[in-house]
Structure formats: structure tokens, C-alpha cells
Short mmCIF file of C-alpha atoms and ligand atoms in Angstrom, two decimals:
data_model
loop_
_atom_site.label_atom_id
_atom_site.label_comp_id
_atom_site.label_asym_id
_atom_site.label_seq_id
_atom_site.Cartn_x
_atom_site.Cartn_y
_atom_site.Cartn_z
CA MET A 1 -8.19 0.04 -23.84
CA ASN A 2 -10.35 -2.82 -22.29
CA LEU A 3 -10.18 -3.11 -18.42
CA SER A 4 -8.47 -6.61 -17.53
CA ALA A 5 -7.34 -6.17 -14.21
CA VAL A 6 -7.75 -4.22 -11.03
CA ILE A 7 -4.59 -4.16 -8.86
CA PHE A 8 -5.06 -3.19 -5.38
CA ASP A 9 -2.67 -1.82 -2.83
CA LEU A 10 -2.90 -3.48 0.42
CA ASP A 11 -1.96 -1.03 3.44
CA GLY A 12 -4.65 1.72 3.57
CA VAL A 13 -6.83 0.42 0.69
CA ILE A 14 -7.79 -3.22 1.65
CA VAL A 15 -7.27 -3.07 5.00
CA SER A 16 -6.56 -0.31 7.68
CA THR A 17 -3.05 -1.47 8.67
CA ASP A 18 -1.78 2.11 7.52
CA GLU A 19 -2.71 3.18 11.00
CA PHE A 20 -0.67 0.35 12.44
CA HIS A 21 2.45 1.25 10.67
CA TYR A 22 2.08 5.00 12.13
CA GLN A 23 1.71 3.49 15.77
CA ALA A 24 4.66 1.12 15.42
CA TRP A 25 6.88 4.01 14.00
CA LYS A 26 5.53 6.49 16.61
CA GLN A 27 6.98 4.24 19.35
CA ILE A 28 10.23 3.88 17.71
CA SER A 29 10.42 7.70 17.09
CA ASP A 30 9.36 8.46 20.95
CA GLN A 31 11.99 5.88 21.90
CA GLU A 32 14.66 7.80 19.92
CA GLN A 33 13.31 11.03 20.74
CA ILE A 34 12.71 12.00 17.29
CA TYR A 35 9.92 14.40 16.30
CA PHE A 36 7.29 12.44 14.24
CA ASP A 37 3.71 13.11 13.21
CA ARG A 38 0.84 12.25 11.08
CA GLU A 39 2.05 14.88 8.42
CA ILE A 40 5.59 13.08 8.33
CA ASN A 41 3.72 9.71 8.39
CA GLU A 42 2.01 10.69 4.83
CA ARG A 43 5.31 10.35 3.34
CA LEU A 44 5.97 6.87 4.54
CA ARG A 45 3.08 5.42 2.72
CA GLY A 46 3.97 3.08 -0.20
CA VAL A 47 7.49 3.16 0.57
CA SER A 48 9.68 0.38 1.90
CA ARG A 49 10.45 -0.23 5.48
CA MET A 50 14.31 0.91 5.36
CA GLU A 51 13.11 3.90 3.18
CA SER A 52 10.35 4.66 5.69
CA LEU A 53 13.19 4.73 8.73
CA GLU A 54 15.31 6.88 6.56
CA ILE A 55 12.52 9.63 6.25
CA ILE A 56 12.04 9.32 10.35
CA LEU A 57 15.74 9.49 10.92
CA SER A 58 16.19 12.75 8.49
CA HIS A 59 14.49 14.53 11.57
CA SER A 60 17.29 13.76 14.00
CA ASP A 61 20.58 15.29 14.24
CA LYS A 62 22.26 11.68 15.27
CA THR A 63 24.02 9.67 12.73
CA TYR A 64 23.08 6.01 12.98
CA SER A 65 25.15 3.18 11.88
CA GLU A 66 23.83 0.48 9.19
CA ASN A 67 23.72 -1.92 12.25
CA GLU A 68 21.70 0.54 14.33
CA LYS A 69 19.32 1.39 11.39
CA ASN A 70 18.69 -2.67 11.01
CA GLN A 71 17.75 -2.84 14.59
CA LEU A 72 15.05 -0.03 14.59
CA ALA A 73 13.61 -1.50 11.37
CA HIS A 74 13.42 -4.93 13.11
CA ARG A 75 12.14 -3.43 16.16
CA LYS A 76 9.45 -1.57 14.38
CA ASN A 77 8.43 -4.66 12.47
CA GLU A 78 8.04 -6.46 15.91
CA ILE A 79 5.86 -4.09 17.11
CA TYR A 80 3.85 -3.73 13.92
CA CYS A 81 3.43 -7.66 13.71
CA GLU A 82 2.17 -7.59 17.32
CA LEU A 83 -0.72 -5.25 16.20
CA LEU A 84 -1.20 -7.42 13.27
CA ASN A 85 -2.08 -10.26 15.62
CA ASN A 86 -5.37 -8.88 16.26
CA LEU A 87 -6.33 -8.19 12.76
CA SER A 88 -9.35 -9.97 11.59
CA PRO A 89 -11.94 -9.74 8.54
CA ASN A 90 -13.63 -7.17 10.44
CA ASP A 91 -10.67 -4.72 9.39
CA ILE A 92 -11.28 -4.97 5.92
CA LEU A 93 -12.12 -1.66 4.75
CA PRO A 94 -15.59 -0.43 3.79
CA GLY A 95 -16.65 -1.24 -0.03
CA VAL A 96 -13.66 -3.62 -0.72
CA ILE A 97 -15.52 -6.85 -0.50
CA ASN A 98 -18.38 -5.64 -2.73
CA LEU A 99 -15.94 -4.25 -5.35
CA LEU A 100 -13.87 -7.44 -5.22
CA MET A 101 -17.23 -9.64 -5.84
CA SER A 102 -18.44 -7.26 -8.50
CA LEU A 103 -15.05 -7.52 -10.40
CA ILE A 104 -14.95 -11.27 -10.09
CA ALA A 105 -18.70 -11.55 -11.38
CA ARG A 106 -17.18 -9.39 -14.48
CA ASN A 107 -14.24 -11.65 -15.03
CA ILE A 108 -12.00 -8.70 -14.50
CA LYS A 109 -8.94 -9.98 -12.68
CA ILE A 110 -7.76 -8.91 -9.27
CA ALA A 111 -4.45 -8.70 -7.87
CA ILE A 112 -2.51 -7.28 -5.06
CA GLY A 113 0.33 -4.80 -5.60
CA SER A 114 2.07 -4.08 -2.36
CA SER A 115 5.59 -2.63 -1.01
CA SER A 116 4.92 -4.74 2.25
CA LYS A 117 6.86 -7.85 3.16
CA ASN A 118 3.92 -8.72 5.52
CA THR A 119 1.33 -9.28 2.62
CA PRO A 120 1.07 -12.94 3.25
CA PHE A 121 0.44 -12.57 6.93
CA ILE A 122 -2.05 -9.79 6.38
CA LEU A 123 -4.09 -11.61 3.84
CA ASP A 124 -4.10 -14.65 6.07
CA GLN A 125 -5.36 -12.58 8.90
CA ILE A 126 -8.40 -11.13 6.91
CA GLY A 127 -9.03 -14.30 5.15
CA LEU A 128 -8.47 -13.05 1.56
CA THR A 129 -5.27 -14.90 0.74
CA THR A 130 -7.25 -17.23 -2.12
CA ASN A 131 -9.23 -14.76 -3.46
CA PHE A 132 -6.68 -12.93 -5.40
CA ASP A 133 -5.50 -13.94 -9.06
CA ALA A 134 -1.90 -12.59 -8.23
CA ILE A 135 0.00 -11.20 -5.35
CA ALA A 136 3.03 -8.85 -5.88
CA ASP A 137 4.61 -7.76 -3.02
CA GLY A 138 7.79 -6.52 -0.90
CA ASN A 139 9.15 -9.96 -0.80
CA SER A 140 9.32 -10.24 -4.64
CA ILE A 141 10.62 -6.81 -5.93
CA LYS A 142 13.93 -4.67 -5.52
CA LYS A 143 12.52 -1.17 -5.82
CA SER A 144 9.45 0.02 -3.75
CA LYS A 145 6.97 2.65 -5.21
CA PRO A 146 7.01 5.06 -6.67
CA ASP A 147 9.01 2.72 -8.90
CA PRO A 148 6.70 0.99 -11.01
CA GLU A 149 8.00 -2.65 -10.54
CA VAL A 150 5.44 -4.14 -8.15
CA PHE A 151 2.84 -3.22 -10.66
CA LEU A 152 4.35 -4.18 -13.59
CA LEU A 153 4.97 -7.64 -12.02
CA ALA A 154 1.45 -7.97 -10.93
CA ALA A 155 0.47 -7.34 -14.49
CA LYS A 156 2.89 -9.98 -15.59
CA MET A 157 1.87 -12.45 -13.28
CA LEU A 158 -1.79 -11.83 -14.40
CA GLY A 159 -0.45 -12.40 -18.01
CA VAL A 160 -2.41 -8.93 -18.99
CA LYS A 161 -0.51 -5.44 -20.43
CA PRO A 162 -0.05 -2.67 -18.27
CA GLU A 163 -2.49 -0.51 -20.17
CA GLU A 164 -5.23 -2.87 -19.35
CA CYS A 165 -4.89 -2.45 -15.66
CA VAL A 166 -6.20 0.09 -13.31
CA VAL A 167 -4.49 0.57 -9.61
CA ILE A 168 -6.33 1.54 -6.54
CA GLU A 169 -3.91 3.26 -4.09
CA ASP A 170 -3.97 5.51 -0.90
CA ALA A 171 -0.25 6.74 -1.60
CA LYS A 172 0.80 9.29 -3.75
CA ALA A 173 4.01 7.13 -4.28
CA GLY A 174 1.45 4.46 -5.38
CA ILE A 175 -0.30 6.94 -7.81
CA ASP A 176 3.11 7.86 -9.22
CA ALA A 177 4.39 4.23 -9.42
CA ALA A 178 0.99 3.35 -11.33
CA LYS A 179 1.50 6.28 -13.81
CA ALA A 180 5.13 5.12 -14.44
CA ALA A 181 3.79 1.60 -15.28
CA GLY A 182 1.39 3.05 -17.71
CA MET A 183 -1.72 2.31 -15.77
CA LYS A 184 -4.68 4.34 -15.02
CA ALA A 185 -4.96 5.21 -11.11
CA VAL A 186 -7.88 5.56 -8.47
CA GLY A 187 -6.69 7.71 -5.43
CA VAL A 188 -8.56 6.65 -2.09
CA GLY A 189 -8.41 8.04 1.50
CA SER A 190 -4.89 9.75 1.54
CA ALA A 191 -4.66 9.82 -2.00
CA ALA A 192 -8.06 11.25 -2.85
CA HIS A 193 -6.41 14.52 -3.52
CA CYS A 194 -3.72 13.52 -5.70
CA VAL A 195 -3.95 15.39 -8.84
CA ASP A 196 -2.73 12.64 -10.94
CA ALA A 197 -5.22 10.17 -9.88
CA ASN A 198 -7.78 9.56 -12.57
CA ILE A 199 -10.76 8.95 -10.12
CA LYS A 200 -10.51 10.55 -6.49
CA LEU A 201 -12.52 9.13 -3.66
CA ASN A 202 -12.63 9.03 0.24
CA ASP A 203 -13.23 5.58 0.40
CA LEU A 204 -14.38 2.31 -1.87
CA THR A 205 -18.02 2.67 -0.91
CA SER A 206 -18.44 5.06 -3.62
CA LEU A 207 -16.53 3.61 -6.31
CA ASP A 208 -19.18 2.78 -9.39
CA LEU A 209 -18.06 0.06 -11.43
CA GLU A 210 -18.99 1.72 -14.59
CA GLN A 211 -16.81 4.78 -13.59
CA LEU A 212 -14.02 2.22 -13.17
CA LEU A 213 -14.63 0.55 -16.56
CA GLU A 214 -14.78 3.94 -18.35
CA VAL A 215 -11.70 5.17 -16.82
CA ASN A 216 -9.51 2.95 -18.72
CA GLU A 217 -11.09 4.29 -22.17
CA ILE A 218 -9.59 7.54 -21.39
CA ARG A 219 -6.32 8.49 -22.86
CA SER A 220 -3.96 9.82 -20.52
C1 BG6 B 301 3.34 -0.29 2.70
C2 BG6 B 301 3.26 0.97 3.58
O1 BG6 B 301 2.30 -0.90 1.89
O2 BG6 B 301 4.43 -1.20 3.16
C3 BG6 B 301 4.50 1.64 3.92
O3 BG6 B 301 2.34 2.09 3.00
C4 BG6 B 301 5.16 0.14 4.52
O4 BG6 B 301 4.27 2.28 4.90
C5 BG6 B 301 5.44 -0.58 3.71
O5 BG6 B 301 6.71 1.06 4.80
C6 BG6 B 301 6.56 -1.82 3.96
O6 BG6 B 301 5.76 -2.47 4.86
P1 BG6 B 301 6.40 -3.64 5.69
O7 BG6 B 301 5.31 -4.56 6.06
O8 BG6 B 301 7.12 -4.46 4.57
O9 BG6 B 301 7.36 -3.10 6.79
MG1 MG B 302 -0.86 1.97 0.96
#
């Protein structure tokens, strides 16, 4: 199958906002005296805000009401958005701009497929809002990764078949979502050791475009 489009996750793939998510959840956990560390944080990658909160609260003995949960999620987002205020194009991760330019030069479409409701703000902050052919995000989906909804929506918005797309992800939930959508997947950073990733990389500086084109020729 020809490669028609590359769908990028946002947090931890395009930009280093995954660290801000960690810092904001750490503040909430400390405030609530709930144990939270980077290993638990790995499970929050790719999943929605409320699902992330549920994972954190599973380490507490206290029972939280829906109202309390909504307040904690709201507060976490306030802390996170304060951190996003300092975001700039300097926070775009290494290799991203070169890859985007190479794909555009080859007429391969580019899209965002993110669980985050803050996607529009983040893209504005890093100056990439107008560069993508489609943006599918947490504002337009019902189920977050590992459900394939966000990637299938991105493919639909681009007018391409799922099997013509490759996803780039830093989350296991994202790799699982790509597979469930019938797409090939590149695992970067935290997902570099994901067994189901077709290509595994520490960061995007080492992604060879020919390798990306070839991966879509492989049968899964
Ligand atoms: C994903 C992050 O991109 O977005 C998750 O990997 C996060 O950690 C999710 O929970 C939702 O983000 P937001 O910005 O809508 O709270
Ligand atoms: Mg991510």
C-alpha cells in the first residue's frame, strides 16, 4: 500500500508537553497525598484527562465524588495551561520540522491525531496551526486511545484509507490505537520499545524517510 499520509501524535511527539502533563499531575497528586511517579505517568500517555485522573486516583484509598473528580481535573488543566503559556517554537522536538518539510515535499499529507483538548492552543503556541492538512483531537472524539477513533477521524478528514497512513506515537495506547485502525506505527521516545511498533526510534532525528515509505509496503 502506498503511503498517503502520516498522522502525528502531539504531546511527546511534536512537542515536549508530555513533561508539563507530568508536572501538573504531580502537583495534584502531592496536594491529595497520592503516590505518583514517572512509571505511573507512563500509563497516562495518550489517554484522556479524566481517564488519567482515574489512574492516579486508583492509588488512593479515598473515594472521590464525581464533583471532586471534575474539580481535580479542572485544576490540573489550569496548572497545565499555565505551563503552556511559556511554550514556543523552541519546544518543537528534534527532527520534527525536517520530517514535516520532507513529507510536504513528497506530497504526503500530514495530520495531527491527539487525545488532547488543548491541541489548538498548543499548535498556536508553537506556530504550527496552519501546517497540517487535518487536525483530529480530543475535542472531536468520544473515545480516546487505545480506541482507534482519533486516527480513523484524521484519515477521514484527509480523504485517505486507514491502510495508507502511518502513525507516529510516543504512547503504547497510541500504538495500540494505530494498529486497531489498521495503520502502521512508528514508536518514538517512551514507545521506542513497544513490541507492536513497526519502526522504533529514540527521537525523530533518526527517522529515514525511505524507511517510512517502505514500512507501508510490509504486510502486518
Ligand atoms: C494526550 C496526553 O496527548 O492528551 C495525555 O498524552 C493527556 O497524557 C491527553 O491526558 C489529554 O490532554 P488534555 O490536554 O486534553 O488534558
Ligand atoms: Mg503522546
